[in-house]
Coordinates of C-alpha atoms in Angstrom, one line a residue:
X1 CA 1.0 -20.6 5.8
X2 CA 2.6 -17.9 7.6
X3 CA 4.7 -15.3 6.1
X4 CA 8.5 -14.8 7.4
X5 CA 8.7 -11.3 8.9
X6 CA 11.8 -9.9 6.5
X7 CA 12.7 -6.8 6.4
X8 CA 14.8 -4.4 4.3
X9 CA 15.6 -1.7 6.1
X10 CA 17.4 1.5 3.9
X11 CA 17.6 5.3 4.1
X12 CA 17.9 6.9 7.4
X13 CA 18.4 5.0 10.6
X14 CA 15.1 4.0 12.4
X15 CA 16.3 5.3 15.7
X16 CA 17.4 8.7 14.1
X17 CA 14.0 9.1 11.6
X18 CA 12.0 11.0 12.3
X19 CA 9.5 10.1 9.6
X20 CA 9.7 6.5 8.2
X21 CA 8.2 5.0 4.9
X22 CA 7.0 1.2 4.0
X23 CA 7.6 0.1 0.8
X24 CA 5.5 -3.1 -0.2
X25 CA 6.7 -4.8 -3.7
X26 CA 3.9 -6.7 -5.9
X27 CA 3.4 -10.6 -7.0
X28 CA 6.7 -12.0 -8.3
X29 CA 8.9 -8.5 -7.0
X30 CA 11.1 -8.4 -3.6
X31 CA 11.5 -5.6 -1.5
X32 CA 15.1 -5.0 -2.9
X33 CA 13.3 -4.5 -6.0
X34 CA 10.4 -2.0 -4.2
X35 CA 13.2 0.0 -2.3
X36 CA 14.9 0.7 -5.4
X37 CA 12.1 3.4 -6.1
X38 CA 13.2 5.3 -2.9
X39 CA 15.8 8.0 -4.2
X40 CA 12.9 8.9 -6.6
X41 CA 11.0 9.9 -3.9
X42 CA 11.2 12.9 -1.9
X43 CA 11.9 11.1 1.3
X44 CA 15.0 12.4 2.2
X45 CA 15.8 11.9 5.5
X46 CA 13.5 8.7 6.1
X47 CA 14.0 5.4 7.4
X48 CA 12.6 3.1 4.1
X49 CA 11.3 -0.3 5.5
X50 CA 10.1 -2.7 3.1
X51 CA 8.9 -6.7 4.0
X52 CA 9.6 -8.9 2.0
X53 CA 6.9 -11.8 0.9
X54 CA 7.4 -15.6 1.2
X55 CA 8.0 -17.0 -2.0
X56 CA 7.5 -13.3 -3.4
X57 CA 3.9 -13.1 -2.8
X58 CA 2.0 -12.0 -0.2
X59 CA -1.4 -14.1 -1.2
X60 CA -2.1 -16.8 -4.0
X61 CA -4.7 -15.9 -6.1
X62 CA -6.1 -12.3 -7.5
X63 CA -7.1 -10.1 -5.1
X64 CA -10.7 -10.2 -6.6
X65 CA -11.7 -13.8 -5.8
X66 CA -13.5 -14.6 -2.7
X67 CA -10.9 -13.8 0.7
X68 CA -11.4 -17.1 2.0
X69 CA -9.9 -18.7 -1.3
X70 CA -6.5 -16.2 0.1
X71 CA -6.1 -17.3 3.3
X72 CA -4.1 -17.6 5.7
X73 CA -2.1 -16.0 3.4
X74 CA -3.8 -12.7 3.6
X75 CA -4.2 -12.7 7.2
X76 CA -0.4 -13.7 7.2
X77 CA 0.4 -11.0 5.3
X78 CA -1.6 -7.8 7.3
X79 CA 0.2 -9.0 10.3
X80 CA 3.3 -8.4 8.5
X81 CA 2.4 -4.7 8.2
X82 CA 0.9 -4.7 11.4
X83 CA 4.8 -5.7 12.2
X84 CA 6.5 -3.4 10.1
X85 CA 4.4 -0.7 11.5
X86 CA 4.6 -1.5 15.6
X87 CA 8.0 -1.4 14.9
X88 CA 8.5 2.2 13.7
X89 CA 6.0 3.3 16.2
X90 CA 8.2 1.3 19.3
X91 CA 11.4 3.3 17.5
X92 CA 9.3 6.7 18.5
X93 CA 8.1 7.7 15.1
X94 CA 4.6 9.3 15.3
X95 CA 1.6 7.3 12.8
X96 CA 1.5 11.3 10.9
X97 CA 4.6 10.7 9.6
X98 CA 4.1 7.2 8.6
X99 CA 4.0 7.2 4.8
X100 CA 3.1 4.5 2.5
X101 CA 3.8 3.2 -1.3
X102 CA 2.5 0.1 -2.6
X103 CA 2.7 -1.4 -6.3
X104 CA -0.4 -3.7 -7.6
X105 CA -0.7 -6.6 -5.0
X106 CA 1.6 -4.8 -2.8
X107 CA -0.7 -1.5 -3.5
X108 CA -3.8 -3.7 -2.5
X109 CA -2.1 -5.3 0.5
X110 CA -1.6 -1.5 1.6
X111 CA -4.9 -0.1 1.1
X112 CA -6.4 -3.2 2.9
X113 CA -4.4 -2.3 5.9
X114 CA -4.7 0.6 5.9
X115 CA -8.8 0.8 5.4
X116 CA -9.3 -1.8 8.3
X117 CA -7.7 0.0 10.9
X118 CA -8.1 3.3 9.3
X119 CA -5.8 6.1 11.5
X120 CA -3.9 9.5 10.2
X121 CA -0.8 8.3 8.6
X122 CA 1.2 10.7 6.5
X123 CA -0.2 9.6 3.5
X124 CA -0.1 6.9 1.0
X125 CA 0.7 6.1 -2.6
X126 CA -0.6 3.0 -4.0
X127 CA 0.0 2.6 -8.3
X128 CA -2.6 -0.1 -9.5
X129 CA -4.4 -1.5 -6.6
X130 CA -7.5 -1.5 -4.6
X131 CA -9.1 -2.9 -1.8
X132 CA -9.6 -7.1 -1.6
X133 CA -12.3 -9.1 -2.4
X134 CA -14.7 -10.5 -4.7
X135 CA -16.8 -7.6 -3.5
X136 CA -15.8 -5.2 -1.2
X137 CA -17.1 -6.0 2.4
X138 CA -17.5 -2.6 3.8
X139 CA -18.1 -4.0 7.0
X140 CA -14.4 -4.6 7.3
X141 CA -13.4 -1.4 7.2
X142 CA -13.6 1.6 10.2
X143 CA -11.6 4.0 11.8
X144 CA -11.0 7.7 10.3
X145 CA -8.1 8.6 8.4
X146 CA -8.6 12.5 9.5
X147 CA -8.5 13.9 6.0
X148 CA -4.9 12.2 5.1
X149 CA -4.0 11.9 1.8
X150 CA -4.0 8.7 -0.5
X151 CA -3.5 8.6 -3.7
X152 CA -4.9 6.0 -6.2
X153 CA -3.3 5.2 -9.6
X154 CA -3.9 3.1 -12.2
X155 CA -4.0 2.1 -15.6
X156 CA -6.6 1.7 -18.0
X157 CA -7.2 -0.7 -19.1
X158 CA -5.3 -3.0 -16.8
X159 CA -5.6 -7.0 -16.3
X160 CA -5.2 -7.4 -12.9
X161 CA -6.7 -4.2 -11.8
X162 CA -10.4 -3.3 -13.0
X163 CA -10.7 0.1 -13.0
X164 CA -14.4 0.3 -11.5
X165 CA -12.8 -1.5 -8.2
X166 CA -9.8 1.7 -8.1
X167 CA -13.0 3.7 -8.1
X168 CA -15.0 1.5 -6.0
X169 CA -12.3 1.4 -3.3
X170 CA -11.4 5.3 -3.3
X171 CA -15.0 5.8 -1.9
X172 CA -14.3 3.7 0.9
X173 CA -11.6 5.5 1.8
X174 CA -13.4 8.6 1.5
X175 CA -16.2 7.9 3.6
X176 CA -13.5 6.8 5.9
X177 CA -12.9 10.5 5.8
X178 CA -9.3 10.3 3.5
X179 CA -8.4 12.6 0.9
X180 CA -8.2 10.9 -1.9
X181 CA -6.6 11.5 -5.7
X182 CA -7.4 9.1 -8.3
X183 CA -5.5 9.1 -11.4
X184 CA -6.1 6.9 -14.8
X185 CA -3.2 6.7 -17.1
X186 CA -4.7 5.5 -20.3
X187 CA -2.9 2.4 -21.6
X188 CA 0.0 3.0 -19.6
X189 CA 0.3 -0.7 -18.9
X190 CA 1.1 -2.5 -15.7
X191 CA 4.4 -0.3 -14.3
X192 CA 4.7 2.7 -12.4
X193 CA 5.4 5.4 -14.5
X194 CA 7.9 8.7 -14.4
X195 CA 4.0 10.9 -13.8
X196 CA 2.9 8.9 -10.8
X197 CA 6.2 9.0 -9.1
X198 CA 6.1 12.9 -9.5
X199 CA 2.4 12.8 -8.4
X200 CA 2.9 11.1 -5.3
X201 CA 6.3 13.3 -4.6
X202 CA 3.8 16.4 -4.9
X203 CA 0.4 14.5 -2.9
X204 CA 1.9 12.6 -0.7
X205 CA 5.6 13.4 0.2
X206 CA 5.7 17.0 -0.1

């Protein structure tokens, strides 16, 4: 399976940005869905890019089961980033002011991409998500993220998200020399709430 490269494009336009966000939606959301979060955001002035997966999904199963038993759906679905990002870097945008937000499989699609070819972004936001795999294969992840800012957020307890992999994953990133908040809304179920919005406005898009 390979995933359709669809994009939504919103906000300012690519060719005038001068900083550009991606927007990734979760299992079962669209990225008209994802983009509607934007003018809650303090990214005025940004071009908002969001893909959109096939069928709604970027892989099959959880994100916690072995990678294989996701493919070539996950592979599919990092060269879709790796898409969405060559093309605000050919429109003359800089990676430091690439920013990220990600929600649950969207959030771990994010983090995933980001922690393999780890580079200084603007920052990134990802609300219940962490990085893929039955366990998490630190050999797949290098690069340095020069102290930019990601912030992890989750709730507890949360079905599809174990809170020991949010924790698990935001050491990864650390050693890949990011500067990471993690944040644990107790029982705050599986949404992104009014306080992680505001978070990320202060962390990430400031």
């Amino acid at each position: 399976m390979k995933h359709t490269f669809d994009l939504l494009k919103t906000g300012e336009e690519l060719n005038k940005a001068t900083k550009a966000l991606v927007m990734v939606h979760g299992r079962g959301g669209s990225a008209v869905d994802i983009v509607r979060l934007a003018p809650h955001l303090s990214v005025d002035g940004y071009a908002v890019l969001a893909p959109q997966a096939t069928n709604n999904s970027w892989y099959p199963h959880s994100f916690m089961v072995p990678t294989i038993q996701n493919e070539p759906w996950l592979t599919a679905a990092l060269q879709v980033m790796e898409q969405t990002v060559q093309q605000i870097l050919d429109a003359g945008i800089d990676t430091e002011h690439i920013y990220f937000f990600g929600f649950s499989q969207g959030a771990c699609l994010t983090l995933e991409f980001l922690a393999r070819n780890a580079r200084k972004y603007g920052g990134a936001a990802a609300i219940i998500g962490g990085l893929i795999g039955e366990t998490i294969q630190q050999e797949r992840y290098h690069g340095d993220f020069g102290q930019m800012p990601i912030l992890l957020a989750t709730s507890h307890p949360d079905f599809h998200v174990p809170q020991m992999r949010v924790h698990e994953s935001a050491e990864i990133l650390r050693g890949l020399h990011a500067d990471v908040t993690e944040k644990i809304y107790e029982h705050a179920g599986h949404t992104i709430l009014q306080e992680e919005i505001d978070l990320a406005n202060r962390l990430i898009f400031r």
